[in-house]
Amino acid sequence: MRMSELSSTTGATVPTLKFYLREQLLHAGERTSPNQAQYDESHVRRVRLVRALLEVGGLSVARAREVVAAVDAGTLPLSSVFGVAQRAVTVPAPLVDDAPTPTEGDRLVAQLCAARGWQVYPNNPGLALAARVLDTYAALGQERLHAVLEPYAEAADLVACADLAAVAAAPDETEMTNVVVVGTVLGDALFAGLRRIAQEAESFRRFPLPEGVPAPGSATTTDEDC
Amino acid sequence: MRMSELSSTTGATVPTLKFYLREQLLHAGERTSPNQAQYDESHVRRVRLVRALLEVGGLSVARAREVVAAVDAGTLPLSSVFGVAQRAVTVPAPLVDDAPTPTEGDRLVAQLCAARGWQVYPNNPGLALAARVLDTYAALGQERLHAVLEPYAEAADLVACADLAAVAAAPDETEMTNVVVVGTVLGDALFAGLRRIAQEAESFRRFPLPEGVPAPGSATTTDEDC
DNA sequence: ATGAGCAGATAGTAGCACTATCGATAGTTC
DNA sequence: GAACTATCGATAGTGCTACTATCTGCTCAT
């Protein structure tokens, strides 16, 4: 197919596709002449992936480029792909050069990892991210929120197990890579959405509205313990 | 204190503080003359909150303004504050005006809510977000990832229970509002961090490295089932 | 053979989160 | 009381990002 068909198939405008080509988010088509090229199904898939990463995953173009490069490499060890995907979705801390001393948050996270038997490389981006949030809680005088750490960790274990099970269910290495990338980047958004729903549902359970009929959404109010 | 002291206390530059004042992220100080004002502890706390929302929570200035307005209102019903906080952290879908027809993702989410007894208003932003991600999985040919929905939902319940418990532990209504806002906005980041750690740990458990010593991070490898 | 489509390149746009500067005034210090 | 620094409000500018527009050749179907 040619560019205009790629455009109509994927919904991305022709200038946007050119932009993706320039930014190396999209591999070039097969040239049929100095100014003509053919695109195929792989380009359609790539454009869909890129748009999912950018729009749903909220990645920047630069991060998305790293992710598609990892997908293209194809033969990276699985842990490397995880690393790339994880780093792509993790907003970088603003580089404090003067204080690499461990904070209280670092200590809490290390303690949690030890308690749960989580063995990870010290450059795992989640370590710094979690520690940073805990430090921010403390800076805002919300140490009370440190109490969520344990249940959050339990939930993270559940989610990670599901993630890895999905990866293991993939038929081949290429598919595994795809599952890792898509699942890691979009999984954050999926979980965030479910958390919003569960929060509201739980909020109604704990603090019922006085008289108005609350949520006509679903079934009868269950009383599962929490 | 005056602006320069507020600046040195919080780490935000004077121009940045002026910007926050203009953008109504920071309430004005008490005027002592036409061009002088005094700031107090409430301003320090506010600046810290704003910076946490912007830097750690990744909110835009506009979203952060909505959040601080909700905090200032102070007397909103809890569910409203949750709504504001949730909407603030949820990236809006790009407004498809032509197709409000329920997608497969909407159907899956509704089914999940019914199964779990989650009763929520249909405008809960999590509903659309989760459905959108599921549709994106399908568009990328990764329906296999739909299998994560159940464990994710279970994990979301855990997290939401912890969230609400933290809210309930707050001593008064003002504090509750703060916990909701801070917990909702930064909680996503905290969970994302823990998920990264758990993913890597689980990845090593499922796919052990051949010979190299993997993670010198923490304790001995546990074999808790997954 | 002509008009639409395409490639590559350069330049422009809109939004965001600040940042710089200015003139007028206020407090502070010598 | 003069010099100096700090502040206020306002306007304008900066650097970055994710596109978007336009231009110049070319090419290919009709």
XYZ file of C-alpha atoms (C1' of nucleotides) in Angstrom:
512
model
C 0.000 0.000 0.000
C 1.069 3.586 -0.358
C 1.238 6.276 2.212
C -2.268 7.592 1.772
C -3.691 4.129 2.279
C -1.546 3.629 5.351
C -2.940 6.928 6.547
C -6.572 6.018 5.989
C -6.085 2.565 7.495
C -4.493 3.799 10.685
C -6.162 7.167 11.085
C -2.849 9.019 11.247
C -2.539 11.886 8.777
C 0.073 11.759 6.052
C 2.154 14.559 7.625
C 2.045 12.680 10.906
C 3.282 9.508 9.203
C 6.118 11.479 7.669
C 6.898 12.818 11.092
C 7.006 9.275 12.476
C 9.355 8.274 9.660
C 11.657 11.181 10.432
C 11.600 10.396 14.133
C 12.307 6.733 13.468
C 9.114 5.595 15.081
C 8.188 3.982 11.771
C 10.522 1.998 9.536
C 10.815 3.137 5.934
C 8.744 1.468 3.249
C 10.195 -0.537 0.416
C 11.335 1.845 -2.275
C 9.980 1.275 -5.752
C 11.593 4.399 -7.137
C 13.459 7.417 -5.766
C 10.267 8.993 -4.588
C 7.847 6.113 -4.150
C 7.592 3.467 -1.497
C 5.341 0.588 -0.554
C 4.093 -0.043 2.969
C 2.692 -3.261 4.326
C 0.981 -4.821 7.292
C 4.048 -4.353 9.459
C 3.747 -0.611 9.006
C 0.093 -0.687 9.973
C 0.928 -2.602 13.131
C 3.775 -0.272 13.934
C 1.669 2.841 13.558
C -0.971 1.352 15.828
C 1.661 0.491 18.391
C 3.178 3.962 18.235
C -0.168 5.660 18.644
C -1.019 3.387 21.551
C 2.278 4.219 23.230
C 1.868 7.942 22.667
C -1.839 8.394 23.306
C -2.812 5.701 25.764
C 0.566 5.137 27.364
C 1.416 8.824 27.406
C 5.003 8.297 26.288
C 7.049 11.017 24.657
C 8.281 10.500 21.123
C 11.791 9.925 22.398
C 10.652 7.211 24.818
C 8.499 5.599 22.185
C 11.517 5.498 19.876
C 13.471 3.555 22.479
C 10.607 1.132 22.881
C 10.170 0.420 19.179
C 13.928 0.044 18.835
C 13.803 -2.636 21.516
C 10.925 -4.330 19.738
C 12.832 -4.236 16.462
C 15.980 -5.643 17.995
C 13.821 -8.664 18.740
C 16.465 -10.841 20.221
C 17.221 -8.974 23.394
C 17.032 -11.015 26.561
C 13.645 -10.667 28.142
C 14.958 -8.801 31.154
C 16.466 -6.162 28.868
C 13.141 -5.626 27.138
C 11.504 -5.266 30.509
C 14.131 -2.742 31.409
C 13.549 -0.687 28.293
C 9.793 -0.782 28.686
C 9.999 0.084 32.339
C 12.360 2.953 31.804
C 10.187 4.242 28.983
C 7.138 4.613 31.173
C 8.914 5.911 34.239
C 9.198 9.660 34.398
C 12.782 10.413 35.303
C 13.524 12.165 38.566
C 14.962 15.622 37.975
C 18.524 14.518 38.459
C 19.639 15.613 41.898
C 23.372 15.541 41.445
C 24.349 16.670 44.901
C 22.554 14.144 47.095
C 22.857 10.497 46.177
C 22.592 9.717 49.870
C 19.811 7.242 50.619
C 16.648 8.879 51.873
C 14.084 7.532 54.277
C 12.100 6.470 51.234
C 15.016 4.433 49.906
C 15.284 2.762 53.272
C 11.584 1.884 53.352
C 11.684 0.479 49.849
C 14.782 -1.599 50.556
C 13.143 -2.946 53.682
C 10.025 -3.820 51.727
C 12.030 -5.642 49.070
C 13.852 -7.639 51.706
C 10.615 -8.535 53.443
C 8.964 -9.706 50.247
C 11.983 -11.454 48.820
C 12.054 -9.133 45.835
C 15.465 -9.395 44.245
C 16.167 -6.707 41.692
C 19.068 -4.805 40.273
C 19.668 -1.531 42.071
C 19.086 0.406 38.863
C 15.470 -0.759 38.616
C 13.573 2.475 37.984
C 10.783 1.429 40.306
C 13.079 1.637 43.309
C 13.787 5.319 42.847
C 10.229 6.088 41.841
C 8.666 4.458 44.886
C 11.237 5.986 47.216
C 10.586 9.390 45.731
C 6.848 9.128 46.298
C 7.366 8.043 49.893
C 9.685 10.972 50.482
C 7.102 13.269 48.950
C 4.429 11.883 51.266
C 6.710 12.698 54.177
C 7.487 16.187 52.860
C 3.771 16.858 52.682
C 3.273 15.674 56.240
C 1.383 12.614 55.057
C 3.462 9.906 56.701
C 0.100 8.356 57.416
C 0.145 7.204 53.808
C 3.182 5.025 54.464
C 0.639 2.531 55.745
C -0.484 1.833 52.190
C 2.921 0.435 51.300
C 2.228 -3.116 52.428
C -1.112 -3.588 50.656
C 0.251 -1.826 47.582
C 3.165 -4.242 47.522
C 0.819 -7.198 47.822
C -1.209 -5.813 44.930
C 1.944 -5.206 42.901
C 2.848 -8.843 43.348
C -0.538 -9.899 42.020
C -0.193 -7.625 39.028
C 3.368 -8.676 38.284
C 2.387 -12.336 38.423
C -0.387 -11.689 35.937
C 2.029 -9.752 33.730
C 4.557 -12.535 33.690
C 1.898 -15.165 33.135
C 0.761 -13.243 30.054
C 4.343 -13.089 28.834
C 4.852 -16.780 29.396
C 1.667 -17.528 27.463
C 3.054 -15.926 24.319
C 3.880 -18.451 21.600
C 7.308 -17.189 20.564
C 10.048 -14.774 21.491
C 8.844 -11.978 19.219
C 5.391 -12.165 20.704
C 6.848 -12.200 24.194
C 8.652 -8.982 23.480
C 5.452 -7.434 22.268
C 3.540 -8.556 25.319
C 6.204 -7.138 27.594
C 6.181 -3.775 25.886
C 2.449 -3.407 25.464
C 1.641 -4.897 28.834
C 4.137 -2.801 30.729
C 3.342 0.510 29.094
C -0.429 0.173 28.907
C -0.751 -1.888 32.039
C -0.119 1.133 34.208
C -3.058 2.881 32.587
C -5.293 -0.165 32.883
C -4.538 -0.578 36.538
C -5.001 3.126 37.183
C -8.448 2.920 35.640
C -9.436 -0.083 37.712
C -8.125 1.647 40.809
C -10.399 4.642 40.152
C -13.385 2.353 39.870
C -12.501 0.383 42.970
C -11.840 3.582 44.903
C -15.244 4.973 44.165
C -16.968 1.690 44.887
C -15.091 1.327 48.152
C -15.789 4.945 49.016
C -19.517 4.334 48.738
C -19.210 1.266 50.891
C -17.379 3.086 53.651
C -19.193 6.398 53.458
C -22.677 5.709 52.153
C -24.590 8.658 50.779
C -27.420 9.822 53.039
C -30.550 9.176 50.984
C -29.944 9.687 47.279
C -29.670 6.569 45.195
C -25.933 6.194 44.651
C -24.670 4.100 41.810
C -27.031 2.534 39.355
C -23.991 0.945 37.787
C -24.007 -2.688 38.685
C -25.325 -5.436 40.846
C -26.541 -5.358 44.407
C -24.277 -4.093 47.120
C -22.062 -6.908 48.182
C -20.567 -6.990 51.618
C -17.306 -8.705 50.959
C -14.902 -7.751 53.686
C -12.081 -5.439 52.905
C 7.967 35.773 55.597
C 8.483 37.483 52.285
C 8.690 36.032 48.861
C 12.420 35.472 48.823
C 12.202 33.516 52.056
C 9.314 31.475 50.698
C 11.520 30.822 47.708
C 14.519 29.673 49.711
C 12.356 27.547 52.007
C 10.604 25.701 49.225
C 13.302 25.658 46.568
C 11.053 27.306 43.982
C 12.557 30.405 42.397
C 10.891 33.782 42.875
C 9.731 33.947 39.235
C 8.239 30.513 39.618
C 6.346 31.576 42.729
C 5.025 34.581 40.851
C 3.960 32.230 38.097
C 2.123 30.060 40.625
C 0.391 33.158 42.016
C -0.696 34.188 38.539
C -1.922 30.699 37.746
C -3.818 30.512 41.039
C -1.853 27.548 42.241
C -0.802 29.637 45.241
C -3.070 31.937 47.244
C -1.957 35.557 47.593
C -0.077 36.651 50.690
C -1.401 39.138 53.195
C -0.755 42.609 51.850
C 1.123 45.009 54.078
C 1.329 47.711 51.428
C 0.523 48.056 47.745
C 3.636 46.188 46.750
C 4.505 44.075 49.746
C 2.974 40.923 51.108
C 3.607 38.423 53.872
C 3.524 34.687 53.364
C 3.158 32.045 56.038
C 3.295 28.326 56.666
C 0.190 27.719 54.571
C 2.032 29.050 51.546
C 4.981 26.795 52.207
C 2.679 23.783 52.416
C 0.858 24.833 49.279
C 4.033 25.237 47.253
C 5.199 21.799 48.369
C 1.859 20.313 47.375
C 1.936 22.018 44.001
C 5.434 20.848 43.259
C 4.528 17.327 44.300
C 1.509 17.364 42.010
C 3.479 18.765 39.084
C 6.751 16.883 39.425
C 5.902 13.583 41.050
C 2.270 13.331 40.006
C 2.967 14.655 36.521
C -0.108 16.897 36.460
C -0.398 19.897 34.197
C -0.749 23.321 35.741
C -4.419 23.397 34.762
C -5.099 20.056 36.462
C -3.155 21.079 39.539
C -5.251 24.253 39.744
C -8.423 22.168 39.862
C -6.956 20.018 42.585
C -5.879 22.893 44.828
C -9.245 24.547 44.291
C -10.895 21.380 45.572
C -8.549 21.343 48.549
C -9.345 24.997 49.263
C -13.074 24.464 49.027
C -12.513 22.160 51.965
C -16.101 21.239 52.593
C -16.876 19.272 49.457
C -18.336 15.847 50.030
C -15.638 13.246 50.000
C -16.857 11.649 46.821
C -16.535 14.989 45.023
C -12.957 15.355 46.137
C -12.259 11.865 44.908
C -13.840 12.821 41.630
C -11.686 15.901 41.229
C -8.526 14.063 42.179
C -9.340 11.173 39.884
C -10.164 13.380 36.956
C -6.991 15.370 37.553
C -4.748 12.357 37.158
C -6.601 10.735 34.305
C -5.438 11.743 30.883
C -8.532 12.575 28.909
C -9.423 10.482 25.911
C -9.173 12.489 22.704
C -12.874 13.148 22.510
C -14.316 10.831 19.903
C -17.545 12.629 19.156
C -18.849 10.303 16.501
C -18.859 6.997 18.303
C -20.317 6.912 21.789
C -21.382 3.354 21.111
C -20.093 0.928 23.729
C -16.998 -0.942 22.639
C -15.905 -4.418 23.563
C -13.749 -2.816 26.245
C -16.773 -1.085 27.767
C -18.552 -4.399 27.827
C -15.662 -6.157 29.539
C -15.373 -3.447 32.154
C -19.101 -3.437 32.861
C -19.008 -7.187 33.224
C -16.086 -6.945 35.611
C -17.869 -4.347 37.732
C -20.936 -6.492 37.941
C -18.895 -9.536 38.902
C -17.056 -7.702 41.663
C -20.025 -5.757 42.968
C -18.389 -2.463 42.093
C -21.088 0.163 42.038
C -19.972 3.435 40.526
C -21.397 6.343 38.622
C -21.117 5.921 34.876
C -18.986 9.054 34.626
C -16.186 7.551 36.698
C -13.091 8.266 34.616
C -11.672 4.853 35.355
C -14.405 3.161 33.365
C -13.467 4.874 30.133
C -9.754 4.579 30.809
C -9.835 0.855 31.450
C -12.119 0.227 28.493
C -9.836 2.237 26.268
C -6.798 0.212 27.269
C -8.634 -3.051 26.651
C -9.690 -1.835 23.225
C -6.105 -0.854 22.529
C -4.909 -4.313 23.514
C -7.377 -5.745 21.035
C -6.365 -3.307 18.294
C -2.770 -4.415 18.767
C -3.747 -8.034 18.514
C -2.974 -8.623 22.168
C -6.284 -9.998 23.336
C -4.141 -12.390 25.299
C -3.650 -9.520 27.735
C -7.337 -9.507 28.587
C -6.409 -12.332 30.945
C -4.749 -9.853 33.269
C -8.051 -8.140 33.940
C -9.121 -10.383 36.798
C -5.886 -10.268 38.804
C -5.580 -6.542 38.113
C -9.074 -6.039 39.494
C -8.234 -8.036 42.585
C -5.127 -5.899 43.064
C -7.128 -2.728 42.497
C -9.467 -3.781 45.269
C -6.543 -4.232 47.621
C -5.159 -0.831 46.728
C -8.503 0.906 47.006
C -9.108 -0.616 50.417
C -5.743 0.673 51.582
C -6.537 4.086 50.121
C -9.835 4.333 51.895
C -8.361 3.048 55.129
C -5.794 5.839 54.986
C -8.557 8.344 54.376
C -10.605 7.015 57.254
C -7.581 7.266 59.527
C -7.341 11.012 59.012
C -8.343 13.007 62.073
C -10.608 15.594 60.487
C -12.324 16.524 57.256
C -9.564 18.837 56.021
C -6.991 16.138 56.523
C -9.213 13.637 54.778
C -9.350 15.879 51.750
C -5.583 16.132 51.745
C -5.160 12.392 52.009
C -7.560 11.837 49.136
C -5.764 14.272 46.878
C -2.225 13.292 47.736
C -3.013 9.603 47.908
C -4.876 9.506 44.642
C -2.449 11.560 42.612
C 0.791 10.169 43.991
C -0.574 6.700 44.631
C -0.521 5.898 40.938
C 3.173 6.666 40.840
C 3.884 4.683 43.994
C 2.074 1.641 42.697
C 3.753 1.936 39.320
C 7.120 1.899 41.043
C 6.273 -1.157 43.097
C 4.959 -2.876 39.992
C 8.296 -2.347 38.243
C 10.130 -3.902 41.155
C 7.749 -6.831 41.420
C 7.907 -7.380 37.668
C 11.649 -7.654 37.643
C 11.685 -9.875 40.689
C 9.026 -12.121 39.198
C 10.821 -12.128 35.873
C 13.945 -13.517 37.516
C 11.882 -16.144 39.260
C 10.244 -17.338 36.067
C 13.169 -16.948 33.717
C 16.335 -17.360 35.752
C 19.511 -16.059 34.225
C 21.833 -18.809 33.022
C 24.934 -18.440 35.188
C 25.634 -14.859 36.127
C 24.678 -13.799 39.596
C 21.409 -11.937 39.111
C 20.253 -9.522 41.744
C 22.425 -8.680 44.667
C 19.511 -6.599 45.956
C 17.955 -8.404 48.836
C 17.429 -11.600 50.721
C 17.571 -15.164 49.511
C 15.307 -16.291 46.721
C 12.003 -17.224 48.201
C 9.747 -19.665 46.472
C 6.365 -18.334 47.380
C 3.888 -19.553 44.831
C 2.533 -17.129 42.337
C 0.210 14.548 -21.195
C -1.719 16.159 -17.303
C -3.144 16.105 -12.814
C -3.059 13.773 -8.508
C 0.040 11.586 -5.332
C 4.572 10.957 -3.216
C 9.380 11.779 -1.031
C 12.363 14.709 1.309
C 13.407 19.058 3.272
C 12.595 23.296 5.624
C 9.893 26.115 8.172
C 5.989 27.172 11.032
C 2.444 26.463 14.868
C 0.292 25.845 19.364
C 0.674 24.734 23.910
C 3.182 24.290 28.116
C 6.009 25.555 32.063
C 8.451 28.486 33.223
C 11.994 32.767 32.969
C 13.613 37.528 32.134
C 13.047 42.168 32.356
C 10.882 46.552 33.512
C 9.047 50.512 36.037
C 7.288 51.906 40.267
C 7.438 51.533 44.924
C 8.798 49.867 49.752
C 11.830 48.569 53.372
C 16.773 48.554 55.140
C 21.190 50.229 56.026
C 24.728 53.360 56.473
C 18.275 60.934 54.025
C 20.720 58.680 50.350
C 21.940 54.334 48.528
C 20.670 49.886 47.896
C 18.131 45.832 47.759
C 13.590 43.558 47.480
C 8.977 43.425 45.972
C 4.856 43.874 43.002
C 2.406 43.466 38.720
C 2.764 43.198 33.972
C 4.527 41.995 29.574
C 7.358 39.546 26.791
C 10.522 35.860 25.821
C 12.538 30.953 26.017
C 13.064 26.127 25.169
C 10.823 22.135 24.377
C 7.414 18.995 22.209
C 4.374 17.080 18.862
C 2.937 17.871 15.196
C 1.518 20.685 10.607
C 2.247 23.319 6.334
C 4.503 24.336 2.358
C 7.735 23.734 -1.304
C 10.336 21.241 -4.942
C 10.982 17.863 -7.675
C 9.544 13.653 -9.285
C 6.256 9.545 -10.838
C 2.374 7.093 -12.157
C -2.392 6.173 -13.507
C -5.775 7.840 -16.846
